[in-house]
PDB file of C-alpha atoms and ligand atoms in Angstrom:
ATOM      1  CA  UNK E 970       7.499  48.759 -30.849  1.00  0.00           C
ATOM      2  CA  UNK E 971       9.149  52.021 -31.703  1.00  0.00           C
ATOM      3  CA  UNK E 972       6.413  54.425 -33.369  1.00  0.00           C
ATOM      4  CA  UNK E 973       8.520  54.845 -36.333  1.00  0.00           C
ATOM      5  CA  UNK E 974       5.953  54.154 -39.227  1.00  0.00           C
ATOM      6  CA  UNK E 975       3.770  51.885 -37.540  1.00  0.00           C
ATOM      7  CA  UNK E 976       0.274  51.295 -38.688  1.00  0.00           C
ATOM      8  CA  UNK E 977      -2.637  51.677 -36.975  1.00  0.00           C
ATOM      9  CA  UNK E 978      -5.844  51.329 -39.413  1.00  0.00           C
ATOM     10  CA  UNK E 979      -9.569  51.575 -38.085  1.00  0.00           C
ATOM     11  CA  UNK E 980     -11.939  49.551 -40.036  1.00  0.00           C
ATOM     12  CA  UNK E 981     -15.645  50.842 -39.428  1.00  0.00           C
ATOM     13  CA  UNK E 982     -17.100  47.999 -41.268  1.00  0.00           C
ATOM     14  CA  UNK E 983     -20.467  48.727 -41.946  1.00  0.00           C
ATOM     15  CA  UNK E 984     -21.633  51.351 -38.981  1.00  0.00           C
ATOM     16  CA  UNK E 985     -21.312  54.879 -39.052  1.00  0.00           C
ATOM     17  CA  UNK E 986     -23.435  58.073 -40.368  1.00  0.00           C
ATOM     18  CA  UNK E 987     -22.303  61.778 -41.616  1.00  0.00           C
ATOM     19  CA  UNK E 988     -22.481  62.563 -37.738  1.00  0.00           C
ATOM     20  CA  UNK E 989     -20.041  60.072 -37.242  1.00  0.00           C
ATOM     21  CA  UNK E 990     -17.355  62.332 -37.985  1.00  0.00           C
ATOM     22  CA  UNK E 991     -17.506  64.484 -34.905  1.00  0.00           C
ATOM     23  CA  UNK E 992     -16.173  61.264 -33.253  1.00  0.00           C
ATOM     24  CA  UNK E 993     -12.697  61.131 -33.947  1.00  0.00           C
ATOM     25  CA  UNK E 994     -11.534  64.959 -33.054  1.00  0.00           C
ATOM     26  CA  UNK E 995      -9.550  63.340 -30.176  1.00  0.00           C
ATOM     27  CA  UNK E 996      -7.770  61.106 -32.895  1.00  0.00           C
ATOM     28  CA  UNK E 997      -7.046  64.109 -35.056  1.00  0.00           C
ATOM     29  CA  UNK E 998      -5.498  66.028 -32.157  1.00  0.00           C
ATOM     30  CA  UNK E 999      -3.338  63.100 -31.061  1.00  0.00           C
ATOM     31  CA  UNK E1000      -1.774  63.141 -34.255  1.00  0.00           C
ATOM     32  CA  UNK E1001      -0.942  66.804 -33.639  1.00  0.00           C
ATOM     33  CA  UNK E1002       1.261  65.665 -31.224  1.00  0.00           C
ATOM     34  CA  UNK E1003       5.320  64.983 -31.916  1.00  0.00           C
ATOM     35  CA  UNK E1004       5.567  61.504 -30.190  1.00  0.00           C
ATOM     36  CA  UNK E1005       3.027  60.620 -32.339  1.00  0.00           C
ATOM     37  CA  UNK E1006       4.186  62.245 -35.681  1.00  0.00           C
ATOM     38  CA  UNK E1007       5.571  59.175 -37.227  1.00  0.00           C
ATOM     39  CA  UNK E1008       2.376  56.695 -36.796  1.00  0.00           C
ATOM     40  CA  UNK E1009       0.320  56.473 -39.338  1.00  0.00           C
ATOM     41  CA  UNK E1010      -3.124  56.471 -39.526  1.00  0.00           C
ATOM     42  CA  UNK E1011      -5.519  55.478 -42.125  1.00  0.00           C
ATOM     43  CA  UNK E1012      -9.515  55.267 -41.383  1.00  0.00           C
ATOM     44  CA  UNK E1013     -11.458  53.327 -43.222  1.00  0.00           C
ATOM     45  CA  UNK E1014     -15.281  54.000 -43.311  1.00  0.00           C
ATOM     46  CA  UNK E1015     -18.544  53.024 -45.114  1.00  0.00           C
ATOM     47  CA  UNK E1016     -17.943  54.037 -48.638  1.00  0.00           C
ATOM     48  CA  UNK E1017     -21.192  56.601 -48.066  1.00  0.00           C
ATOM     49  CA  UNK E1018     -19.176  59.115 -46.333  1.00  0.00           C
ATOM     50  CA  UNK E1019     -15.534  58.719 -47.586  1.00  0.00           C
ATOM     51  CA  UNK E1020     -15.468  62.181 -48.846  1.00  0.00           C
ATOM     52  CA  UNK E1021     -16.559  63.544 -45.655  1.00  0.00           C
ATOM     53  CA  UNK E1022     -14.461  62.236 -43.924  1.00  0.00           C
ATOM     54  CA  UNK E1023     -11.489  63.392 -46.655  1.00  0.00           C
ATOM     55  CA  UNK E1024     -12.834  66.975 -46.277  1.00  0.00           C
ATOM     56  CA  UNK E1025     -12.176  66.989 -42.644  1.00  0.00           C
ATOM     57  CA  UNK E1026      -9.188  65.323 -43.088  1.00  0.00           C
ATOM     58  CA  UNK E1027      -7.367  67.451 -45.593  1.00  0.00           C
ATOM     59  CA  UNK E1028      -4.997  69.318 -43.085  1.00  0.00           C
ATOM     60  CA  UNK E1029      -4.299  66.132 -41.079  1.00  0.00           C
ATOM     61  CA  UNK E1030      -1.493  63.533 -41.436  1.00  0.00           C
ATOM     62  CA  UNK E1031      -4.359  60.650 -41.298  1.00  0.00           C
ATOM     63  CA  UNK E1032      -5.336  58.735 -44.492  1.00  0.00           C
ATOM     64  CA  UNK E1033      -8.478  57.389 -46.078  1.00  0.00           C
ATOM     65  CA  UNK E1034      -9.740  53.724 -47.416  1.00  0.00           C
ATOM     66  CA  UNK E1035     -11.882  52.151 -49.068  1.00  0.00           C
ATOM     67  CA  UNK E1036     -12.896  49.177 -47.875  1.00  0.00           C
ATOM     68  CA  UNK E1037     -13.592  47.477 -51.016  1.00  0.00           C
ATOM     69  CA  UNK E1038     -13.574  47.954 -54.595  1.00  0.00           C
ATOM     70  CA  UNK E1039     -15.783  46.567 -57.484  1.00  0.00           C
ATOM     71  CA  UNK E1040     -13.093  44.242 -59.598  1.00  0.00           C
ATOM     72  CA  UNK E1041     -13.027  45.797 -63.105  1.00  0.00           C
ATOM     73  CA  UNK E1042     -11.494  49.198 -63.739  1.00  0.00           C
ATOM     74  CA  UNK E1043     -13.811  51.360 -66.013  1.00  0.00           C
ATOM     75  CA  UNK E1044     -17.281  52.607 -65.508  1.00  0.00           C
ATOM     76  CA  UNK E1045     -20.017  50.584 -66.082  1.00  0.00           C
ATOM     77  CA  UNK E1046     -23.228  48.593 -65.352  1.00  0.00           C
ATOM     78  CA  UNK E1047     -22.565  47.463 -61.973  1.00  0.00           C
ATOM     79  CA  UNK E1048     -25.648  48.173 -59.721  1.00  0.00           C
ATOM     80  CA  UNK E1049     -24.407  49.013 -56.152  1.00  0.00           C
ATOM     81  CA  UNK E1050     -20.784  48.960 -57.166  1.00  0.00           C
ATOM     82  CA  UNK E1051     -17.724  51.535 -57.285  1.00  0.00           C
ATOM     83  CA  UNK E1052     -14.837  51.251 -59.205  1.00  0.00           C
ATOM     84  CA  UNK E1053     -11.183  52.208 -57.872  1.00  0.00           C
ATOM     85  CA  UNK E1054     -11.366  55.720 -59.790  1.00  0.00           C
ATOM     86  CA  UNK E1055     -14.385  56.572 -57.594  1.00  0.00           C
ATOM     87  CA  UNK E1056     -13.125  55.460 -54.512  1.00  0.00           C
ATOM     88  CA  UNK E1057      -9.940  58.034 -55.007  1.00  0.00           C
ATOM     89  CA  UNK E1058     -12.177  60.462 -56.568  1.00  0.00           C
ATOM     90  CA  UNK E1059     -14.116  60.169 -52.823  1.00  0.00           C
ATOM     91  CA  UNK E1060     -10.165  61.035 -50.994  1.00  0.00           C
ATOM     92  CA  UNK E1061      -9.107  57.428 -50.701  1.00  0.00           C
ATOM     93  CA  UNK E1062      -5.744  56.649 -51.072  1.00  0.00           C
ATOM     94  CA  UNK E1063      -5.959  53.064 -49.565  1.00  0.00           C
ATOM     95  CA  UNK E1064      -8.497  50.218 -50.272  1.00  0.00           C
ATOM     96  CA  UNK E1065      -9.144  47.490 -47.648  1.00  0.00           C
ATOM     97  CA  UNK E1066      -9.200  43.553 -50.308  1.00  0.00           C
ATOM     98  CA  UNK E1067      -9.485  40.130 -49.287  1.00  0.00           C
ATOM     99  CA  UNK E1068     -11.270  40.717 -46.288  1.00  0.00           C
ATOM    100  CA  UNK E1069     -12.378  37.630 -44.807  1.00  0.00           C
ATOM    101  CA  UNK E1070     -16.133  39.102 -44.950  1.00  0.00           C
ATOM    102  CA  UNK E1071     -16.284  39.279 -47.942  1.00  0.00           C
ATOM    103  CA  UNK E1072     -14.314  36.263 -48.591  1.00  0.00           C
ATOM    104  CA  UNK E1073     -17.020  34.395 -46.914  1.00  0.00           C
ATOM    105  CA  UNK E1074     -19.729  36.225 -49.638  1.00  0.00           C
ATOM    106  CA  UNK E1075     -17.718  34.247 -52.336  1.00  0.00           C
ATOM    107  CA  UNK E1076     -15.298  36.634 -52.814  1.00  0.00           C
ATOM    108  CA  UNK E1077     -12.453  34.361 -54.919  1.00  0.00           C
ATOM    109  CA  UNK E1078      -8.675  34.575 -54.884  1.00  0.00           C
ATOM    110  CA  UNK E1079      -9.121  35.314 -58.018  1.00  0.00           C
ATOM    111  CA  UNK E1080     -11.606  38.234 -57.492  1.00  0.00           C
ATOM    112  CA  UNK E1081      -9.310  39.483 -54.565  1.00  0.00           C
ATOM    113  CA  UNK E1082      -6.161  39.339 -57.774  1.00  0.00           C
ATOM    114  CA  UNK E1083      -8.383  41.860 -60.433  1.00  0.00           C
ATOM    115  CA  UNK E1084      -9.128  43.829 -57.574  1.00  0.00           C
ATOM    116  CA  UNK E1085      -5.616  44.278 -56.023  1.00  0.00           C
ATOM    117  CA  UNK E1086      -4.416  44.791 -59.508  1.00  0.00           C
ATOM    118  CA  UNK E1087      -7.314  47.443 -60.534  1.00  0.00           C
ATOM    119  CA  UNK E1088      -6.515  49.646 -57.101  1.00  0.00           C
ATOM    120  CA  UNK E1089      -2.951  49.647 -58.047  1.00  0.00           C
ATOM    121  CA  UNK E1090      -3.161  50.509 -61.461  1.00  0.00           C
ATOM    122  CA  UNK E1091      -5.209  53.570 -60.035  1.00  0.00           C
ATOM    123  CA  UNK E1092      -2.273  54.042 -57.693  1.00  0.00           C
ATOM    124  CA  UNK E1093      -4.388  53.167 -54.528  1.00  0.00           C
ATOM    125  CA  UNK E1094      -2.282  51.496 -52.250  1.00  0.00           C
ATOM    126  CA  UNK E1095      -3.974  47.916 -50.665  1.00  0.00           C
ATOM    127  CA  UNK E1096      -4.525  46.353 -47.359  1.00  0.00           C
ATOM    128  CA  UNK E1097      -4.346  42.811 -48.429  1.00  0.00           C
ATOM    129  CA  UNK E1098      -6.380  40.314 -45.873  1.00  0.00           C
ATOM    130  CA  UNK E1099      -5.480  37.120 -45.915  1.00  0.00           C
ATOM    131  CA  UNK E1100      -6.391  34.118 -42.596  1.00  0.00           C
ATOM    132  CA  UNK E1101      -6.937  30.928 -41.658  1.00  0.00           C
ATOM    133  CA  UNK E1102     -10.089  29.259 -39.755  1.00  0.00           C
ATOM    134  CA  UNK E1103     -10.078  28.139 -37.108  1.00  0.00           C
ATOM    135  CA  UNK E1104     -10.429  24.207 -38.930  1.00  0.00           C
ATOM    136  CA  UNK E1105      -7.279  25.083 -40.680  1.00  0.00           C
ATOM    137  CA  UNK E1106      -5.653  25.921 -37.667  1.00  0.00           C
ATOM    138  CA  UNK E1107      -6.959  22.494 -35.972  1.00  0.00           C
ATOM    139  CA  UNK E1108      -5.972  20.950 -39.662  1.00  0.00           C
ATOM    140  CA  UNK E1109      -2.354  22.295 -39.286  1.00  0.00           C
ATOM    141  CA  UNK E1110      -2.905  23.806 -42.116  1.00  0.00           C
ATOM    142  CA  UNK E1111      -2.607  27.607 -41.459  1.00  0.00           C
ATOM    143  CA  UNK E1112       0.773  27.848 -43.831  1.00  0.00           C
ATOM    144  CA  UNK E1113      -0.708  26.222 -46.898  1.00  0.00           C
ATOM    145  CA  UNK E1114      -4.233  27.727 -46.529  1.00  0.00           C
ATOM    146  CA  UNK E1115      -1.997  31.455 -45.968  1.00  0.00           C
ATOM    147  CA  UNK E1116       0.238  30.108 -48.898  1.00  0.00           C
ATOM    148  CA  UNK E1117      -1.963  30.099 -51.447  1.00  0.00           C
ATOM    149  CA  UNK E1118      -4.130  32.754 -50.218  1.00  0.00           C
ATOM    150  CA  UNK E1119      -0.498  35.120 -50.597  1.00  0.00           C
ATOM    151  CA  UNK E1120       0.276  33.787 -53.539  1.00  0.00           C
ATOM    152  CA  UNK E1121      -3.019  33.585 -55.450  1.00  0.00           C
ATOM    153  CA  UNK E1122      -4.101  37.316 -54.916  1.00  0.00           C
ATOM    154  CA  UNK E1123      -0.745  38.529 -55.954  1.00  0.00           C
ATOM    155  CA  UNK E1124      -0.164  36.403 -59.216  1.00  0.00           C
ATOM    156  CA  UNK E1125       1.567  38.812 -61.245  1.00  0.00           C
ATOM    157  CA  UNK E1126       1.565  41.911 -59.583  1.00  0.00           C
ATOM    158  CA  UNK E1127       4.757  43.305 -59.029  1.00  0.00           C
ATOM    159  CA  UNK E1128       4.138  46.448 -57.833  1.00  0.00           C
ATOM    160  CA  UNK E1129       4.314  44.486 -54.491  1.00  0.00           C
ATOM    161  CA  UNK E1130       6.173  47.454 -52.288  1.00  0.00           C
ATOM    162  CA  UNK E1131       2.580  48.994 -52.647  1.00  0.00           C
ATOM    163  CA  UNK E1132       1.182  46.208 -50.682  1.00  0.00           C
ATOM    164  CA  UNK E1133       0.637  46.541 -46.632  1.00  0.00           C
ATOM    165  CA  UNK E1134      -0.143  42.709 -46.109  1.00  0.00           C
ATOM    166  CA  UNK E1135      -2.771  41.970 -42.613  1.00  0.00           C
ATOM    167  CA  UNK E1136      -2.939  38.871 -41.151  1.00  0.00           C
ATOM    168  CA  UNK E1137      -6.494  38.228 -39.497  1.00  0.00           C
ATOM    169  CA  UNK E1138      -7.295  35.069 -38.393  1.00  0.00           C
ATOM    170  CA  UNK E1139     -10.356  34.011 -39.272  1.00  0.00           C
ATOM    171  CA  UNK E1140     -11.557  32.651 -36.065  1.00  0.00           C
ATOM    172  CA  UNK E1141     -10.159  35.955 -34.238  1.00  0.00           C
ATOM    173  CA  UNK E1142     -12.311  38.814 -35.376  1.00  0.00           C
ATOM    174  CA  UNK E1143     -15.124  39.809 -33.573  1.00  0.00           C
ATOM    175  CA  UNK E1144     -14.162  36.994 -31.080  1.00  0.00           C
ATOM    176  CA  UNK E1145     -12.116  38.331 -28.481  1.00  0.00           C
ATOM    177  CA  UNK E1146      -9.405  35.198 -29.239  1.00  0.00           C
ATOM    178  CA  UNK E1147      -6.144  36.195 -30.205  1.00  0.00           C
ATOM    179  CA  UNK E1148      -3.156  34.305 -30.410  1.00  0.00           C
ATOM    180  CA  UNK E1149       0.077  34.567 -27.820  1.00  0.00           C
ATOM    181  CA  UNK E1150       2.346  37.042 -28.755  1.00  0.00           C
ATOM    182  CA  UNK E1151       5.315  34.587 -29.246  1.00  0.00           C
ATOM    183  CA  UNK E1152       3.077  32.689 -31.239  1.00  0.00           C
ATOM    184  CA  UNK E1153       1.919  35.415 -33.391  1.00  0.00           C
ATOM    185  CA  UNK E1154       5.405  36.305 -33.950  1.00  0.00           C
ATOM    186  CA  UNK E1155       6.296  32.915 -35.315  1.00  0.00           C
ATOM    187  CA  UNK E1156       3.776  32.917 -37.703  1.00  0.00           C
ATOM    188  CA  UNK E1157       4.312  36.508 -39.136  1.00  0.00           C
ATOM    189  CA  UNK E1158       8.203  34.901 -39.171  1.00  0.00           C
ATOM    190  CA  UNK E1159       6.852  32.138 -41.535  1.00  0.00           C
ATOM    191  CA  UNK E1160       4.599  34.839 -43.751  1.00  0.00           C
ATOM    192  CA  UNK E1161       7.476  37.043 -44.532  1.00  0.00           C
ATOM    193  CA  UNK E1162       9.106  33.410 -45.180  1.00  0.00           C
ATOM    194  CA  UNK E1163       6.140  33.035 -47.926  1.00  0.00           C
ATOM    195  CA  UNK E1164       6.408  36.365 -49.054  1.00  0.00           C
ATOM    196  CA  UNK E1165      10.525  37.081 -48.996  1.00  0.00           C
ATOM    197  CA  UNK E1166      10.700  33.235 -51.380  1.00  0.00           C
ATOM    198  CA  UNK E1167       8.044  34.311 -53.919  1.00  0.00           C
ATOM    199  CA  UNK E1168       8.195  38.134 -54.554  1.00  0.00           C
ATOM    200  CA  UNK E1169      10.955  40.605 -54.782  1.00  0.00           C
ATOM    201  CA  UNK E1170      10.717  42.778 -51.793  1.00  0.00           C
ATOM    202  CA  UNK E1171      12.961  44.725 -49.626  1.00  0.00           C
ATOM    203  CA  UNK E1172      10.284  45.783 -46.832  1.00  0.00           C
ATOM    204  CA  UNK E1173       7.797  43.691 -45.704  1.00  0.00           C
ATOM    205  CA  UNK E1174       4.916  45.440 -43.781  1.00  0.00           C
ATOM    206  CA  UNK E1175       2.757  43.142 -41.929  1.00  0.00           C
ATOM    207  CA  UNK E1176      -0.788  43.867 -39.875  1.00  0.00           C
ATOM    208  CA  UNK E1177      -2.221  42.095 -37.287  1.00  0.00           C
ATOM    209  CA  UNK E1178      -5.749  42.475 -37.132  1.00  0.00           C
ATOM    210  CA  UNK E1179      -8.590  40.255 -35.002  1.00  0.00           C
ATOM    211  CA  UNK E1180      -9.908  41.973 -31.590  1.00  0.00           C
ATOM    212  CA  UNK E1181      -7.166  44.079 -30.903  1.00  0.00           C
ATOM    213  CA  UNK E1182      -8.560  45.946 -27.661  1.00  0.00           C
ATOM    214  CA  UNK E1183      -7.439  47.988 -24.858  1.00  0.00           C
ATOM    215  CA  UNK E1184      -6.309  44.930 -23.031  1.00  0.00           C
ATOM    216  CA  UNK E1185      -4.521  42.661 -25.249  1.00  0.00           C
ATOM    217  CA  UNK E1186      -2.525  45.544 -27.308  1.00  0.00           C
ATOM    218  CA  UNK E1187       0.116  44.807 -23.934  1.00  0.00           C
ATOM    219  CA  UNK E1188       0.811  41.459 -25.223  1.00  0.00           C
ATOM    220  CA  UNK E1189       0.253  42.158 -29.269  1.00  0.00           C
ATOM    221  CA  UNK E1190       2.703  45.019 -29.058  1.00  0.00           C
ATOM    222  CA  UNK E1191       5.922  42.779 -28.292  1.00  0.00           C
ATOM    223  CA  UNK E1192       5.340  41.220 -31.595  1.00  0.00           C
ATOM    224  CA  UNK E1193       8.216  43.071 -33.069  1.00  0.00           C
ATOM    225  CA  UNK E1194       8.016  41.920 -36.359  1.00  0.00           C
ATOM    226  CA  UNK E1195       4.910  43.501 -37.412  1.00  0.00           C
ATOM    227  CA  UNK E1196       4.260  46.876 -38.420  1.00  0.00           C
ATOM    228  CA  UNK E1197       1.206  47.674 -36.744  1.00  0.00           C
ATOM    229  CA  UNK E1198      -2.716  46.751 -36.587  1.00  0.00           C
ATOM    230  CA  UNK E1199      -5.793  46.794 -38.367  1.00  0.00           C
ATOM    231  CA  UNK E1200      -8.193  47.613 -35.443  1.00  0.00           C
ATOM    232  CA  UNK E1201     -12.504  46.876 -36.574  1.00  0.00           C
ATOM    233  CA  UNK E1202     -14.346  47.509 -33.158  1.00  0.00           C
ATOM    234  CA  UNK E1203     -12.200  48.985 -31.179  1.00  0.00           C
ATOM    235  CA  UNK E1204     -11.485  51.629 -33.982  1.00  0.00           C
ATOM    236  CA  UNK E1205     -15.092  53.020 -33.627  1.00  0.00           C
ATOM    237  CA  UNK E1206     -14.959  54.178 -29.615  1.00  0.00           C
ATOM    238  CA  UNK E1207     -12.035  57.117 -30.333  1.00  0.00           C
ATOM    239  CA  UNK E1208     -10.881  56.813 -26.488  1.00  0.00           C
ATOM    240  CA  UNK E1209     -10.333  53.036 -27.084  1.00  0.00           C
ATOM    241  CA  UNK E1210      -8.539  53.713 -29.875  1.00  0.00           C
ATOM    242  CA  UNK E1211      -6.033  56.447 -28.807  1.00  0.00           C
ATOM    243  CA  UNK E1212      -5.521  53.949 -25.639  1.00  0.00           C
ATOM    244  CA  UNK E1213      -4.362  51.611 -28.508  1.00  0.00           C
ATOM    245  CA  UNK E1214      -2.351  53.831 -30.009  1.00  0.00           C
ATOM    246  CA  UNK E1215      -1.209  55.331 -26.504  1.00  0.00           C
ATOM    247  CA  UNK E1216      -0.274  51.693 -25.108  1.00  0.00           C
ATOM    248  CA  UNK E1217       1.722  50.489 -28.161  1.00  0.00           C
ATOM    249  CA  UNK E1218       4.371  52.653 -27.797  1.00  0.00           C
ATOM    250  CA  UNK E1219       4.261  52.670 -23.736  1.00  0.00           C
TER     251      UNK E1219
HETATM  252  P1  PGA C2404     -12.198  43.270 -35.027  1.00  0.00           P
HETATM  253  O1  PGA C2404     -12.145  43.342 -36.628  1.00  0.00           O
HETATM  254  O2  PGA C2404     -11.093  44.141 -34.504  1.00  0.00           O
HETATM  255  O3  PGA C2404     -13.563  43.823 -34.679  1.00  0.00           O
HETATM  256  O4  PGA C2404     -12.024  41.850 -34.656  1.00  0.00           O
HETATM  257  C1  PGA C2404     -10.931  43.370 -37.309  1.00  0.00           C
HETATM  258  C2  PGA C2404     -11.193  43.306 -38.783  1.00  0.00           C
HETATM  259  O5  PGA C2404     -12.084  42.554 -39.200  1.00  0.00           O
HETATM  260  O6  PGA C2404     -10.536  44.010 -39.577  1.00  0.00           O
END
């Protein structure tokens, strides 16, 4: 991979405190650097301390999620919820939908489609999650499951270019499986088939994400087709993740 616009976004899931932002100085700094000028970086926290981290990212070249949103656009009675305008209103300029943690609440396609259309309307650009399980994947049925996943969160959007799709395998994250690099490039070949047939779009940015570590970013990286990773655990140790970063390119 050349380090021409490649992707590398940390998902924090739910860990991480107002302290927590003394722990990614080293990140910051790397980005400082000119080999490293043209990656891009987008961190994704708990919603709880979005706008500290956008305060002490201001000066930096590194973005900030969301990593969900609350499906309807205006204000309102939601208990526990926020809305795409608060989200931006925290620094976010990104919103992590369709993950499959929240898909596994009972988040719908459907759900995933107001959202998706309710962070672009706010001009929020998405990280679309989409997978298969591992039964799917026994089921040979990993394109039709990713099929319909692709191409029920994006009925009529067409504001598609704002899109960065990420592939995570179900039965990947958290796991320490990941697939064979020429096998993960096959079936990133056949998503950008899915995508390329259906919607009208030039450039086609696809994530891998599902225990990318220190060790297996060797293999992952020769997967030329993608444009770069969306890292959960691995993103939360700062050293591991500038060894990502590091190894990518190396
Ligand atoms: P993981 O999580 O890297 O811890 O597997 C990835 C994700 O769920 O986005």
């Amino acid at each position: 991979m050349t380090n021409n616009n490649i992707y590398f976004v940390a998902n924090w899931k739910m860990f991480g405190l107002k302290s927590s932002i003394n722990k990614i100085d080293k990140v910051i700094n790397l980005t400082k650097k000119n080999t490293f000028k043209k990656i891009n970086i987008i961190y994704c926290p708990p919603t709880t301390i979005l706008s500290i981290f956008a305060n002490k990212l201001r000066n930096s070249k590194i973005k900030i999620g969301a990593q969900n949103i609350f499906y309807t656009e205006n204000f309102g009675p939601h208990t526990g919820s926020v809305n795409a305008k608060m989200i931006k209103d925290s620094g976010a300029s990104y919103v992590i939908l369709g993950h499959s943690e929240n898909r596994n609440e009972g988040e719908t396609d459907l759900v995933i489609n107001k959202k998706i259309k309710v962070a672009l309307k706010e001009k929020i650009k998405v990280i679309f999650c989409f997978g298969e399980t591992l039964r799917d994947r026994n089921n040979k049925k990993t394109s039709k499951v990713l099929k319909k996943q692709i191409l029920n969160a994006l009925k009529g959007i067409n504001d598609i270019k704002n899109i960065i799709f990420a592939y995570e395998p179900v039965w990947s994250i958290g796991t320490g499986k990941v697939l064979k690099s020429e096998n993960l490039f096959k079936d990133i070949e056949k998503i950008k088939g899915i995508i390329r047939t259906n919607f009208n779009i030039k450039e086609i940015n696809i994530l891998y994400g599902g225990s990318v570590n220190t060790k297996n970013i060797i293999d992952l990286k020769k997967v030329d087709n993608l444009s770069g990773f969306l890292i959960g655990g691995a993103s939360q140790n700062q050293n591991k993740f500038i060894d990502i970063i590091k190894k990518t390119f190396n």
